[in-house]
Structures are given as C-alpha cells and as structure tokens.
Amino acid sequence: MTVTETQYQAIKNNDKSYDNVFWYAVKSTKIFCRPTCRSRLPKKENIEIYYTKEEPVRAGYRPCKRCQPLGEIVSNEEWVQEIDTILLQNYQQKLTLEELSYLARGSESNLRHTYKAVTGTTPQKRLMDIRLEAGRKKLLKTKLTVKEIAKEVGIGNVGYFIRKFREYYGDSPLQFRMKNTEI
Ligand SMILES: [Zn+2]
C-alpha cells in the first residue's frame, strides 16, 4: 500500500500512537521499520505500508536493526552479513560511511564498531577489498582502460586506484594486466 500523508507525518514525527498499527517498508533498502524508528526519513515514493508485521517479511523485507519491528534482536553477525550484502550491491557507486549506515539502518559509530568486532576489519577496508578485486577481474577480462575500470569499481580518482592496487597486488594495474593476459 502506498503511504498516506497522515502516515508519512507519523513516520516523520516518530509518532508512538502508530506503533503496532502499521509498519513501513523501504523499497530502496529492502528493510522495514516501525513508524517510531529514529532512522533517517526515506523518500515518500520508496515507502510501502503494511498493517501486519508478517507481511513485509513475506514480501522479502528484513527487519530494521535499530527499531526491531519483530521484537527480536538482530544478531551482530546477521547485521554484518547484511552490511556485506549492501557493500557488494553498492560498491560501484560512491559510498560514504554515512550512506552505508543509512542503507543498513544504524548509526555510523555503531556500524563501524560492530563490523570491526565481528570481522576484525573496518567496513571501509572491506569496501576497498571488494573494489580492488572487481578491478583485478576487469583488468583480466575486459579491454577497458585503467581509468574506466577505476570509475566502474567506484573509485573516481584513477591515481588513488593505481596506488591502492599496487599496495594490494604488488604491481600497477597495467603491469598486472601485461603479466597476466595472454597475447
Ligand atoms: Zn527502523
């Protein structure tokens, strides 16, 4: 169901009187929340309204970590898995920690802390791993230029991409391509 103006205001104002009356799902993030959720207000066109909390689950939405609409606590491990999924789906775009924490529905500091505690690494480091690995594959399997590849893996600055690539793999992207591609 699309959101009515009254419901949108309730979400905007974290109106407690609507708790357990409806739940809202966010199409762009595939997560659903209570109206009282303190997370950033989504765009109106991305919101879908449900009148039971089971329906959004059936429709494939995941419960929000912050407001826990099912009343169950999402474990840190589950949350980290979700963060990894978001990283894999969004690494080609510019992705700040702020944007990531919005997509994963948690605060920036909580996200960074939890991610580190579970995986031993930071979300930024994991994002870089994903980007460089995707870049490595593209160097081998495409004829794109280094600049084009850098852009496609979400690193706008080609100089930075080259530097990080060398740091990870010991060669510059072009050296790597020459050594590993059959002519
Ligand atoms: Zn929420």
Coordinates of N, CA, C and O and ligand atoms in Angstrom, one line a residue:
M1 N 0.8 -1.2 0.0 CA 0.0 0.0 0.0 C 0.9 1.2 0.0 O 1.9 1.3 0.7
T2 N 0.5 2.2 -0.8 CA 1.3 3.5 -0.7 C 1.0 4.2 0.6 O -0.1 4.1 1.2
V3 N 1.9 5.1 0.9 CA 1.8 5.8 2.2 C 0.8 7.0 2.0 O 0.9 7.7 1.0
T4 N 0.0 7.2 3.0 CA -0.9 8.4 3.0 C -0.1 9.5 3.7 O 0.9 9.3 4.3
E5 N -0.6 10.7 3.5 CA 0.1 11.9 4.1 C 0.1 11.8 5.6 O 1.1 12.1 6.3
T6 N -1.0 11.3 6.2 CA -1.0 11.1 7.7 C 0.0 10.1 8.2 O 0.7 10.4 9.2
Q7 N 0.1 9.0 7.4 CA 1.1 8.0 7.8 C 2.6 8.6 7.6 O 3.4 8.4 8.5
Y8 N 2.7 9.4 6.6 CA 4.1 9.9 6.3 C 4.5 10.9 7.5 O 5.6 10.9 7.9
Q9 N 3.5 11.7 7.9 CA 3.7 12.6 9.0 C 4.0 11.8 10.3 O 4.9 12.2 11.1
A10 N 3.3 10.7 10.5 CA 3.6 9.8 11.7 C 5.0 9.3 11.7 O 5.7 9.3 12.7
I11 N 5.4 8.9 10.5 CA 6.8 8.4 10.4 C 7.8 9.5 10.6 O 8.8 9.3 11.3
K12 N 7.5 10.6 10.0 CA 8.4 11.8 10.2 C 8.5 12.2 11.6 O 9.6 12.5 12.1
N13 N 7.5 12.2 12.3 CA 7.5 12.6 13.7 C 7.7 11.5 14.7 O 7.5 11.7 15.9
N14 N 8.0 10.3 14.3 CA 8.2 9.1 15.2 C 7.0 9.0 16.1 O 7.2 8.8 17.3
D15 N 5.8 9.1 15.6 CA 4.6 9.1 16.4 C 4.3 7.8 17.0 O 4.0 6.8 16.4
K16 N 4.3 7.7 18.4 CA 4.2 6.5 19.1 C 2.8 5.9 19.0 O 2.6 4.7 19.1
S17 N 1.8 6.7 18.7 CA 0.4 6.2 18.7 C 0.2 5.3 17.5 O -0.8 4.6 17.4
Y18 N 1.2 5.3 16.5 CA 1.0 4.4 15.4 C 1.9 3.1 15.5 O 1.8 2.3 14.6
D19 N 2.6 3.0 16.6 CA 3.4 1.8 16.8 C 2.4 0.6 16.9 O 1.4 0.7 17.6
N20 N 2.7 -0.5 16.2 CA 1.9 -1.6 16.1 C 0.5 -1.4 15.4 O -0.4 -2.2 15.4
V21 N 0.4 -0.3 14.8 CA -0.8 0.0 13.9 C -0.4 -0.3 12.4 O -1.1 -1.0 11.7
F22 N 0.7 0.3 12.1 CA 1.3 -0.1 10.7 C 2.8 -0.1 10.8 O 3.4 0.3 11.8
W23 N 3.3 -0.7 9.8 CA 4.8 -0.8 9.6 C 5.1 -0.3 8.2 O 4.3 -0.4 7.3
Y24 N 6.3 0.3 8.1 CA 6.6 0.8 6.8 C 7.9 0.1 6.3 O 8.8 -0.1 7.0
A25 N 7.8 -0.3 5.0 CA 9.0 -0.9 4.3 C 9.6 0.1 3.4 O 8.9 0.9 2.8
V26 N 10.9 0.0 3.2 CA 11.6 1.0 2.3 C 12.1 0.2 1.1 O 12.9 -0.7 1.2
K27 N 11.5 0.5 -0.1 CA 11.8 -0.3 -1.3 C 13.3 -0.2 -1.7 O 13.9 -1.2 -2.1
S28 N 13.9 0.9 -1.5 CA 15.3 1.1 -1.9 C 16.3 0.3 -1.0 O 17.4 -0.1 -1.5
T29 N 15.9 0.0 0.2 CA 16.9 -0.7 1.1 C 16.4 -2.1 1.5 O 17.1 -2.8 2.1
K30 N 15.2 -2.4 1.1 CA 14.6 -3.7 1.4 C 14.5 -4.0 3.0 O 14.7 -5.1 3.4
I31 N 14.3 -2.9 3.7 CA 14.2 -3.1 5.2 C 12.9 -2.5 5.6 O 12.4 -1.5 5.0
F32 N 12.3 -3.1 6.7 CA 11.1 -2.4 7.2 C 11.2 -2.0 8.7 O 12.0 -2.6 9.4
C33 N 10.4 -1.0 9.1 CA 10.6 -0.3 10.3 C 9.2 -0.1 11.0 O 8.2 -0.1 10.4
R34 N 9.3 0.2 12.3 CA 8.2 0.8 13.0 C 8.1 2.3 12.6 O 9.1 2.9 12.4
P35 N 6.9 2.9 12.7 CA 6.8 4.3 12.5 C 7.7 5.1 13.4 O 8.1 6.3 13.1
T36 N 7.9 4.6 14.6 CA 8.7 5.3 15.6 C 10.2 5.2 15.3 O 11.0 5.8 16.1
C37 N 10.6 4.6 14.3 CA 12.1 4.4 14.1 C 12.8 5.7 13.9 O 12.3 6.6 13.2
R38 N 14.0 5.8 14.6 CA 14.7 7.1 14.6 C 15.6 7.2 13.3 O 16.4 8.1 13.2
S39 N 15.6 6.2 12.4 CA 16.4 6.3 11.3 C 16.0 7.4 10.3 O 14.8 7.9 10.4
R40 N 16.9 7.8 9.4 CA 16.6 8.9 8.5 C 15.3 8.7 7.7 O 15.0 7.6 7.3
L41 N 14.5 9.7 7.6 CA 13.2 9.6 6.8 C 13.5 9.3 5.4 O 14.2 10.0 4.7
P42 N 12.9 8.2 4.9 CA 13.0 7.8 3.5 C 12.2 8.7 2.6 O 11.3 9.4 3.0
K43 N 12.5 8.6 1.3 CA 11.7 9.4 0.3 C 10.3 8.7 0.3 O 10.2 7.5 0.4
K44 N 9.3 9.5 0.1 CA 7.9 9.1 0.2 C 7.6 8.0 -0.8 O 7.0 7.0 -0.5
E45 N 8.2 8.1 -2.0 CA 7.9 7.2 -3.1 C 8.5 5.8 -2.8 O 8.2 4.8 -3.5
N46 N 9.5 5.8 -1.9 CA 10.1 4.5 -1.6 C 9.4 3.7 -0.5 O 9.8 2.6 -0.1
I47 N 8.4 4.3 0.1 CA 7.7 3.7 1.3 C 6.5 2.8 0.9 O 5.7 3.2 0.0
E48 N 6.4 1.7 1.5 CA 5.3 0.8 1.3 C 4.7 0.5 2.7 O 5.5 0.2 3.7
I49 N 3.4 0.6 2.9 CA 2.8 0.4 4.2 C 2.2 -0.9 4.4 O 1.6 -1.5 3.4
Y50 N 2.4 -1.5 5.5 CA 1.8 -2.8 5.9 C 1.1 -2.7 7.2 O 1.5 -2.0 8.1
Y51 N 0.0 -3.5 7.3 CA -0.8 -3.5 8.6 C -0.5 -4.7 9.5 O -1.1 -4.8 10.5
T52 N 0.3 -5.6 9.0 CA 0.8 -6.6 9.9 C 2.3 -6.7 9.8 O 2.8 -6.2 8.7
K53 N 3.0 -7.2 10.8 CA 4.5 -7.2 10.6 C 4.9 -8.4 9.9 O 6.1 -8.6 9.5
E54 N 4.0 -9.4 9.7 CA 4.4 -10.6 9.0 C 4.4 -10.4 7.4 O 5.3 -11.0 6.7
E55 N 3.6 -9.5 7.0 CA 3.5 -9.3 5.5 C 4.8 -8.8 4.9 O 5.3 -9.3 3.9
P56 N 5.4 -7.8 5.5 CA 6.7 -7.3 4.9 C 7.8 -8.4 4.9 O 8.6 -8.5 4.0
V57 N 7.8 -9.3 5.9 CA 8.7 -10.4 5.9 C 8.5 -11.3 4.7 O 9.4 -11.7 4.0
R58 N 7.2 -11.6 4.5 CA 6.8 -12.5 3.3 C 7.2 -11.8 2.0 O 7.5 -12.5 1.1
A59 N 7.1 -10.5 2.0 CA 7.4 -9.7 0.8 C 8.9 -9.6 0.6 O 9.4 -9.0 -0.4
G60 N 9.7 -10.2 1.5 CA 11.2 -10.2 1.3 C 11.9 -9.0 2.0 O 13.1 -8.8 1.8
Y61 N 11.2 -8.3 2.9 CA 11.9 -7.2 3.6 C 12.5 -7.7 4.9 O 12.0 -8.7 5.5
R62 N 13.7 -7.1 5.3 CA 14.3 -7.5 6.5 C 14.0 -6.5 7.6 O 13.9 -5.4 7.4
P63 N 13.9 -7.0 8.9 CA 13.6 -6.1 10.0 C 14.8 -5.2 10.2 O 16.0 -5.6 10.1
C64 N 14.5 -4.0 10.5 CA 15.5 -2.9 10.8 C 16.2 -3.3 12.1 O 15.6 -3.7 13.1
K65 N 17.5 -3.0 12.1 CA 18.4 -3.3 13.3 C 18.0 -2.3 14.4 O 18.1 -2.6 15.6
R66 N 17.7 -1.1 14.0 CA 17.5 -0.1 15.0 C 16.2 -0.2 15.8 O 16.2 -0.1 17.0
C67 N 15.1 -0.3 15.0 CA 13.8 -0.3 15.7 C 13.2 -1.7 16.0 O 12.2 -1.8 16.6
Q68 N 13.9 -2.7 15.4 CA 13.5 -4.1 15.6 C 12.0 -4.4 15.6 O 11.4 -4.7 16.6
P69 N 11.4 -4.2 14.4 CA 9.9 -4.3 14.3 C 9.4 -5.7 14.7 O 8.2 -5.8 14.9
L70 N 10.2 -6.7 14.7 CA 9.7 -8.1 15.0 C 9.8 -8.3 16.5 O 9.5 -9.3 17.1
G71 N 10.5 -7.3 17.2 CA 10.7 -7.5 18.6 C 11.9 -8.5 18.9 O 12.2 -8.8 20.1
E72 N 12.5 -9.0 17.9 CA 13.6 -9.9 18.1 C 14.9 -9.0 17.8 O 14.9 -8.2 17.0
I73 N 15.9 -9.4 18.5 CA 17.2 -8.7 18.3 C 17.9 -9.3 17.1 O 18.1 -10.5 17.1
V74 N 18.3 -8.5 16.2 CA 19.1 -8.9 15.1 C 20.5 -9.1 15.6 O 21.0 -8.2 16.2
S75 N 21.0 -10.3 15.4 CA 22.4 -10.5 16.0 C 23.4 -9.7 15.2 O 23.2 -9.3 14.0
N76 N 24.5 -9.4 15.8 CA 25.6 -8.7 15.2 C 26.1 -9.4 13.9 O 26.4 -8.7 12.9
E77 N 26.1 -10.7 14.0 CA 26.6 -11.5 12.8 C 25.6 -11.3 11.6 O 26.1 -11.1 10.5
E78 N 24.3 -11.4 11.9 CA 23.4 -11.2 10.9 C 23.5 -9.8 10.3 O 23.4 -9.6 9.1
W79 N 23.7 -8.8 11.2 CA 23.8 -7.5 10.7 C 25.0 -7.3 9.8 O 24.9 -6.6 8.7
V80 N 26.1 -7.9 10.2 CA 27.3 -7.8 9.4 C 27.1 -8.4 8.0 O 27.6 -7.9 7.0
Q81 N 26.4 -9.5 8.0 CA 26.1 -10.2 6.7 C 25.3 -9.2 5.8 O 25.6 -9.1 4.6
E82 N 24.4 -8.5 6.4 CA 23.6 -7.6 5.7 C 24.4 -6.4 5.2 O 24.3 -6.0 4.0
I83 N 25.3 -6.0 6.0 CA 26.2 -4.9 5.6 C 27.1 -5.3 4.4 O 27.3 -4.6 3.4
D84 N 27.6 -6.5 4.5 CA 28.4 -7.1 3.4 C 27.6 -7.1 2.1 O 28.1 -6.8 1.0
T85 N 26.3 -7.5 2.2 CA 25.5 -7.6 1.0 C 25.3 -6.2 0.4 O 25.4 -6.0 -0.8
I86 N 25.1 -5.2 1.3 CA 24.9 -3.8 0.8 C 26.2 -3.3 0.2 O 26.2 -2.7 -0.9
L87 N 27.4 -3.7 0.7 CA 28.6 -3.3 0.1 C 28.8 -3.9 -1.3 O 29.2 -3.2 -2.2
L88 N 28.5 -5.2 -1.4 CA 28.6 -5.9 -2.7 C 27.6 -5.3 -3.7 O 27.9 -5.2 -4.9
Q89 N 26.5 -4.8 -3.3 CA 25.5 -4.3 -4.2 C 25.8 -2.9 -4.6 O 25.2 -2.4 -5.6
N90 N 26.6 -2.2 -3.8 CA 26.7 -0.7 -4.0 C 28.1 -0.2 -4.2 O 28.4 1.0 -4.3
Y91 N 29.1 -1.2 -4.3 CA 30.5 -0.7 -4.4 C 30.8 0.1 -5.6 O 31.8 0.9 -5.6
Q92 N 30.0 0.0 -6.7 CA 30.3 0.7 -7.9 C 30.0 2.2 -7.8 O 30.3 3.0 -8.6
Q93 N 29.2 2.5 -6.7 CA 28.9 4.0 -6.5 C 29.8 4.5 -5.4 O 30.3 3.8 -4.7
K94 N 29.8 5.8 -5.3 CA 30.5 6.5 -4.2 C 29.7 6.1 -3.0 O 28.5 6.2 -3.0
L95 N 30.3 5.6 -2.0 CA 29.6 5.1 -0.8 C 30.3 5.5 0.5 O 31.3 5.0 0.8
T96 N 29.8 6.5 1.1 CA 30.4 7.0 2.3 C 29.9 6.2 3.5 O 28.9 5.5 3.4
L97 N 30.5 6.3 4.6 CA 30.1 5.6 5.8 C 28.7 6.1 6.2 O 27.8 5.3 6.7
E98 N 28.4 7.4 6.0 CA 27.1 7.9 6.3 C 26.0 7.2 5.4 O 25.0 6.8 6.0
E99 N 26.3 7.1 4.2 CA 25.3 6.5 3.2 C 25.1 5.0 3.6 O 24.0 4.5 3.6
L100 N 26.3 4.3 3.9 CA 26.2 2.9 4.3 C 25.4 2.8 5.6 O 24.5 1.8 5.6
S101 N 25.5 3.6 6.5 CA 24.8 3.5 7.8 C 23.3 3.8 7.6 O 22.5 3.2 8.2
Y102 N 23.0 4.6 6.6 CA 21.6 4.8 6.2 C 21.0 3.6 5.6 O 20.0 3.1 6.0
L103 N 21.7 3.0 4.7 CA 21.3 1.8 4.0 C 21.1 0.6 5.0 O 20.2 -0.2 4.8
A104 N 22.0 0.5 5.9 CA 22.0 -0.6 6.9 C 21.2 -0.2 8.1 O 21.0 -1.1 9.0
R105 N 20.6 1.0 8.2 CA 19.8 1.4 9.3 C 20.5 1.3 10.7 O 20.0 0.6 11.5
G106 N 21.5 2.0 10.8 CA 22.2 2.0 12.1 C 23.0 3.3 12.2 O 23.1 4.0 11.2
S107 N 23.5 3.6 13.4 CA 24.3 4.8 13.5 C 25.7 4.5 12.9 O 26.2 3.3 12.9
E108 N 26.4 5.5 12.5 CA 27.8 5.3 11.9 C 28.7 4.7 12.9 O 29.4 3.7 12.6
S109 N 28.7 5.2 14.2 CA 29.7 4.7 15.1 C 29.3 3.2 15.5 O 30.2 2.4 15.6
N110 N 28.1 2.9 15.7 CA 27.7 1.6 16.0 C 28.0 0.6 14.8 O 28.5 -0.5 15.1
L111 N 27.8 1.1 13.6 CA 28.1 0.2 12.5 C 29.6 -0.1 12.4 O 30.0 -1.3 12.3
R112 N 30.4 0.9 12.6 CA 31.9 0.7 12.5 C 32.4 -0.2 13.6 O 33.1 -1.1 13.4
H113 N 31.8 0.1 14.8 CA 32.3 -0.7 16.0 C 31.8 -2.2 15.8 O 32.7 -3.1 16.0
T114 N 30.6 -2.4 15.5 CA 30.1 -3.8 15.4 C 30.8 -4.5 14.2 O 31.2 -5.7 14.4
Y115 N 31.0 -3.9 13.1 CA 31.6 -4.5 12.0 C 33.0 -5.0 12.4 O 33.4 -6.1 12.1
K116 N 33.7 -4.1 13.0 CA 35.1 -4.4 13.4 C 35.1 -5.5 14.4 O 36.0 -6.4 14.4
A117 N 34.2 -5.5 15.4 CA 34.2 -6.5 16.4 C 33.9 -7.9 15.8 O 34.5 -8.9 16.2
V118 N 33.1 -8.0 14.8 CA 32.7 -9.3 14.2 C 33.7 -9.7 13.2 O 34.1 -10.9 13.2
T119 N 34.2 -8.8 12.4 CA 35.1 -9.3 11.3 C 36.6 -9.0 11.5 O 37.4 -9.5 10.8
G120 N 36.9 -8.1 12.4 CA 38.3 -7.7 12.6 C 38.8 -6.7 11.7 O 39.9 -6.3 11.7
T121 N 37.9 -6.3 10.8 CA 38.3 -5.2 9.8 C 37.2 -4.1 9.8 O 36.2 -4.3 10.4
T122 N 37.5 -3.1 9.1 CA 36.5 -2.0 9.0 C 35.7 -2.1 7.8 O 36.1 -2.7 6.8
P123 N 34.5 -1.5 7.7 CA 33.7 -1.6 6.5 C 34.4 -0.9 5.3 O 34.3 -1.3 4.2
Q124 N 35.2 0.2 5.6 CA 35.9 0.9 4.6 C 36.9 0.0 3.9 O 37.1 0.0 2.7
K125 N 37.6 -0.8 4.8 CA 38.6 -1.7 4.3 C 38.0 -2.8 3.4 O 38.5 -3.2 2.4
R126 N 36.9 -3.3 3.9 CA 36.2 -4.4 3.2 C 35.7 -3.8 1.8 O 35.8 -4.5 0.8
L127 N 35.2 -2.6 1.8 CA 34.8 -2.0 0.6 C 35.9 -1.9 -0.4 O 35.8 -2.2 -1.6
M128 N 37.1 -1.5 0.1 CA 38.3 -1.4 -0.8 C 38.6 -2.8 -1.3 O 39.0 -2.9 -2.5
D129 N 38.6 -3.8 -0.5 CA 38.8 -5.2 -0.9 C 37.9 -5.6 -2.1 O 38.4 -6.1 -3.1
I130 N 36.7 -5.3 -1.9 CA 35.7 -5.6 -3.0 C 36.0 -4.8 -4.3 O 36.0 -5.4 -5.4
R131 N 36.3 -3.6 -4.1 CA 36.5 -2.7 -5.3 C 37.8 -3.2 -6.1 O 37.8 -3.3 -7.3
L132 N 38.9 -3.5 -5.3 CA 40.1 -3.8 -6.0 C 40.0 -5.2 -6.6 O 40.5 -5.5 -7.7
E133 N 39.3 -6.1 -6.0 CA 39.1 -7.5 -6.5 C 38.3 -7.3 -7.8 O 38.6 -8.0 -8.8
A134 N 37.2 -6.5 -7.8 CA 36.4 -6.3 -9.0 C 37.3 -5.7 -10.1 O 37.2 -6.0 -11.3
G135 N 38.2 -4.7 -9.7 CA 39.1 -4.1 -10.7 C 40.1 -5.1 -11.3 O 40.4 -5.1 -12.5
R136 N 40.6 -6.0 -10.4 CA 41.5 -7.0 -10.9 C 40.9 -7.9 -12.0 O 41.5 -8.2 -13.0
K137 N 39.6 -8.3 -11.7 CA 38.9 -9.1 -12.7 C 38.7 -8.4 -14.0 O 38.8 -9.0 -15.1
K138 N 38.4 -7.1 -13.9 CA 38.1 -6.3 -15.1 C 39.4 -6.1 -15.9 O 39.4 -6.1 -17.1
L139 N 40.5 -6.0 -15.2 CA 41.8 -5.9 -15.9 C 42.1 -7.1 -16.8 O 42.6 -7.1 -17.9
L140 N 41.7 -8.3 -16.2 CA 42.0 -9.6 -16.9 C 40.9 -9.8 -18.0 O 41.2 -10.4 -19.0
K141 N 39.7 -9.5 -17.7 CA 38.6 -9.9 -18.6 C 38.0 -8.9 -19.5 O 37.2 -9.2 -20.4
T142 N 38.5 -7.7 -19.4 CA 37.9 -6.6 -20.3 C 39.1 -5.9 -21.0 O 40.2 -6.0 -20.6
K143 N 38.7 -5.0 -21.9 CA 39.8 -4.2 -22.5 C 39.6 -2.7 -22.1 O 40.1 -1.8 -22.7
L144 N 38.9 -2.5 -21.0 CA 38.7 -1.2 -20.5 C 40.0 -0.6 -20.1 O 40.9 -1.3 -19.7
T145 N 40.1 0.8 -20.2 CA 41.3 1.4 -19.7 C 41.3 1.4 -18.1 O 40.2 1.2 -17.5
V146 N 42.5 1.7 -17.6 CA 42.6 1.7 -16.1 C 41.6 2.8 -15.5 O 41.0 2.5 -14.5
K147 N 41.5 3.9 -16.2 CA 40.7 5.0 -15.7 C 39.2 4.5 -15.7 O 38.5 4.8 -14.8
E148 N 38.8 3.8 -16.8 CA 37.4 3.4 -16.9 C 37.1 2.3 -15.8 O 36.1 2.3 -15.2
I149 N 38.1 1.5 -15.6 CA 37.9 0.4 -14.6 C 37.8 1.1 -13.2 O 36.9 0.7 -12.4
A150 N 38.7 2.0 -12.9 CA 38.6 2.7 -11.6 C 37.3 3.3 -11.4 O 36.7 3.1 -10.3
K151 N 36.7 3.9 -12.4 CA 35.4 4.5 -12.3 C 34.3 3.4 -12.0 O 33.4 3.6 -11.2
E152 N 34.4 2.3 -12.8 CA 33.4 1.3 -12.7 C 33.4 0.6 -11.3 O 32.4 0.0 -10.9
V153 N 34.5 0.6 -10.6 CA 34.5 0.0 -9.3 C 34.4 1.0 -8.2 O 34.6 0.8 -7.0
G154 N 33.9 2.2 -8.5 CA 33.5 3.2 -7.5 C 34.7 4.1 -7.0 O 34.5 4.8 -6.0
I155 N 35.9 4.0 -7.7 CA 37.0 4.9 -7.3 C 37.2 6.0 -8.4 O 37.7 5.7 -9.4
G156 N 36.7 7.1 -8.1 CA 36.7 8.2 -9.1 C 38.1 8.7 -9.5 O 38.4 9.0 -10.6
N157 N 39.0 8.6 -8.5 CA 40.3 9.1 -8.7 C 41.2 8.0 -9.2 O 41.6 7.1 -8.4
V158 N 41.7 8.1 -10.4 CA 42.4 7.0 -11.0 C 43.8 6.8 -10.3 O 44.3 5.7 -10.1
G159 N 44.4 7.9 -9.9 CA 45.7 7.9 -9.2 C 45.6 7.1 -7.9 O 46.5 6.3 -7.6
Y160 N 44.5 7.3 -7.2 CA 44.3 6.6 -6.0 C 44.1 5.1 -6.2 O 44.6 4.3 -5.5
F161 N 43.3 4.8 -7.3 CA 43.1 3.4 -7.6 C 44.4 2.7 -7.9 O 44.7 1.6 -7.4
I162 N 45.3 3.4 -8.7 CA 46.6 2.8 -9.1 C 47.4 2.6 -7.8 O 48.0 1.5 -7.6
R163 N 47.4 3.5 -6.9 CA 48.2 3.4 -5.7 C 47.8 2.3 -4.8 O 48.5 1.5 -4.4
K164 N 46.4 2.2 -4.6 CA 45.9 1.1 -3.8 C 46.1 -0.2 -4.5 O 46.4 -1.2 -3.8
F165 N 46.0 -0.3 -5.8 CA 46.1 -1.5 -6.5 C 47.6 -2.1 -6.3 O 47.8 -3.3 -6.0
R166 N 48.5 -1.2 -6.4 CA 49.9 -1.6 -6.2 C 50.2 -2.1 -4.8 O 50.9 -3.0 -4.6
E167 N 49.5 -1.4 -3.9 CA 49.7 -1.7 -2.5 C 49.1 -3.2 -2.2 O 49.7 -3.9 -1.5
Y168 N 48.1 -3.5 -2.9 CA 47.4 -4.8 -2.7 C 48.1 -5.9 -3.4 O 48.3 -7.0 -2.9
Y169 N 48.4 -5.6 -4.7 CA 48.9 -6.7 -5.6 C 50.4 -6.7 -6.0 O 50.9 -7.5 -6.7
G170 N 51.0 -5.6 -5.5 CA 52.5 -5.5 -5.8 C 52.8 -5.0 -7.2 O 54.0 -4.6 -7.4
D171 N 51.9 -4.9 -8.1 CA 52.1 -4.3 -9.4 C 51.1 -3.2 -9.7 O 50.1 -3.2 -9.1
S172 N 51.5 -2.3 -10.6 CA 50.5 -1.4 -11.1 C 49.4 -2.1 -11.9 O 49.7 -3.2 -12.4
P173 N 48.2 -1.5 -12.1 CA 47.2 -2.2 -12.9 C 47.7 -2.6 -14.3 O 47.4 -3.7 -14.7
L174 N 48.5 -1.8 -14.9 CA 48.9 -2.1 -16.3 C 50.0 -3.2 -16.3 O 49.9 -4.1 -17.1
Q175 N 50.9 -3.2 -15.3 CA 51.9 -4.2 -15.1 C 51.1 -5.6 -14.9 O 51.5 -6.6 -15.5
F176 N 50.1 -5.5 -14.0 CA 49.4 -6.7 -13.7 C 48.7 -7.2 -14.9 O 48.7 -8.4 -15.2
R177 N 48.1 -6.4 -15.7 CA 47.4 -6.8 -17.0 C 48.4 -7.5 -17.9 O 48.2 -8.5 -18.5
M178 N 49.6 -6.8 -18.1 CA 50.6 -7.4 -19.1 C 51.1 -8.7 -18.6 O 51.2 -9.6 -19.4
K179 N 51.3 -8.8 -17.3 CA 51.9 -10.1 -16.8 C 50.9 -11.3 -16.9 O 51.3 -12.4 -17.0
N180 N 49.6 -10.9 -16.8 CA 48.6 -12.0 -16.6 C 47.7 -12.2 -17.8 O 46.8 -13.1 -17.8
T181 N 47.8 -11.4 -18.9 CA 47.0 -11.7 -20.0 C 47.8 -12.3 -21.1 O 48.9 -11.9 -21.4
E182 N 47.2 -13.3 -21.8 CA 47.9 -13.9 -22.9 C 47.7 -13.0 -24.1 O 46.6 -12.5 -24.4
I183 N 48.7 -12.9 -24.9 CA 48.7 -12.0 -26.1 C 48.3 -12.9 -27.3 O 48.8 -14.0 -27.4
Ligands
ZN1 ZN 13.9 1.0 11.9

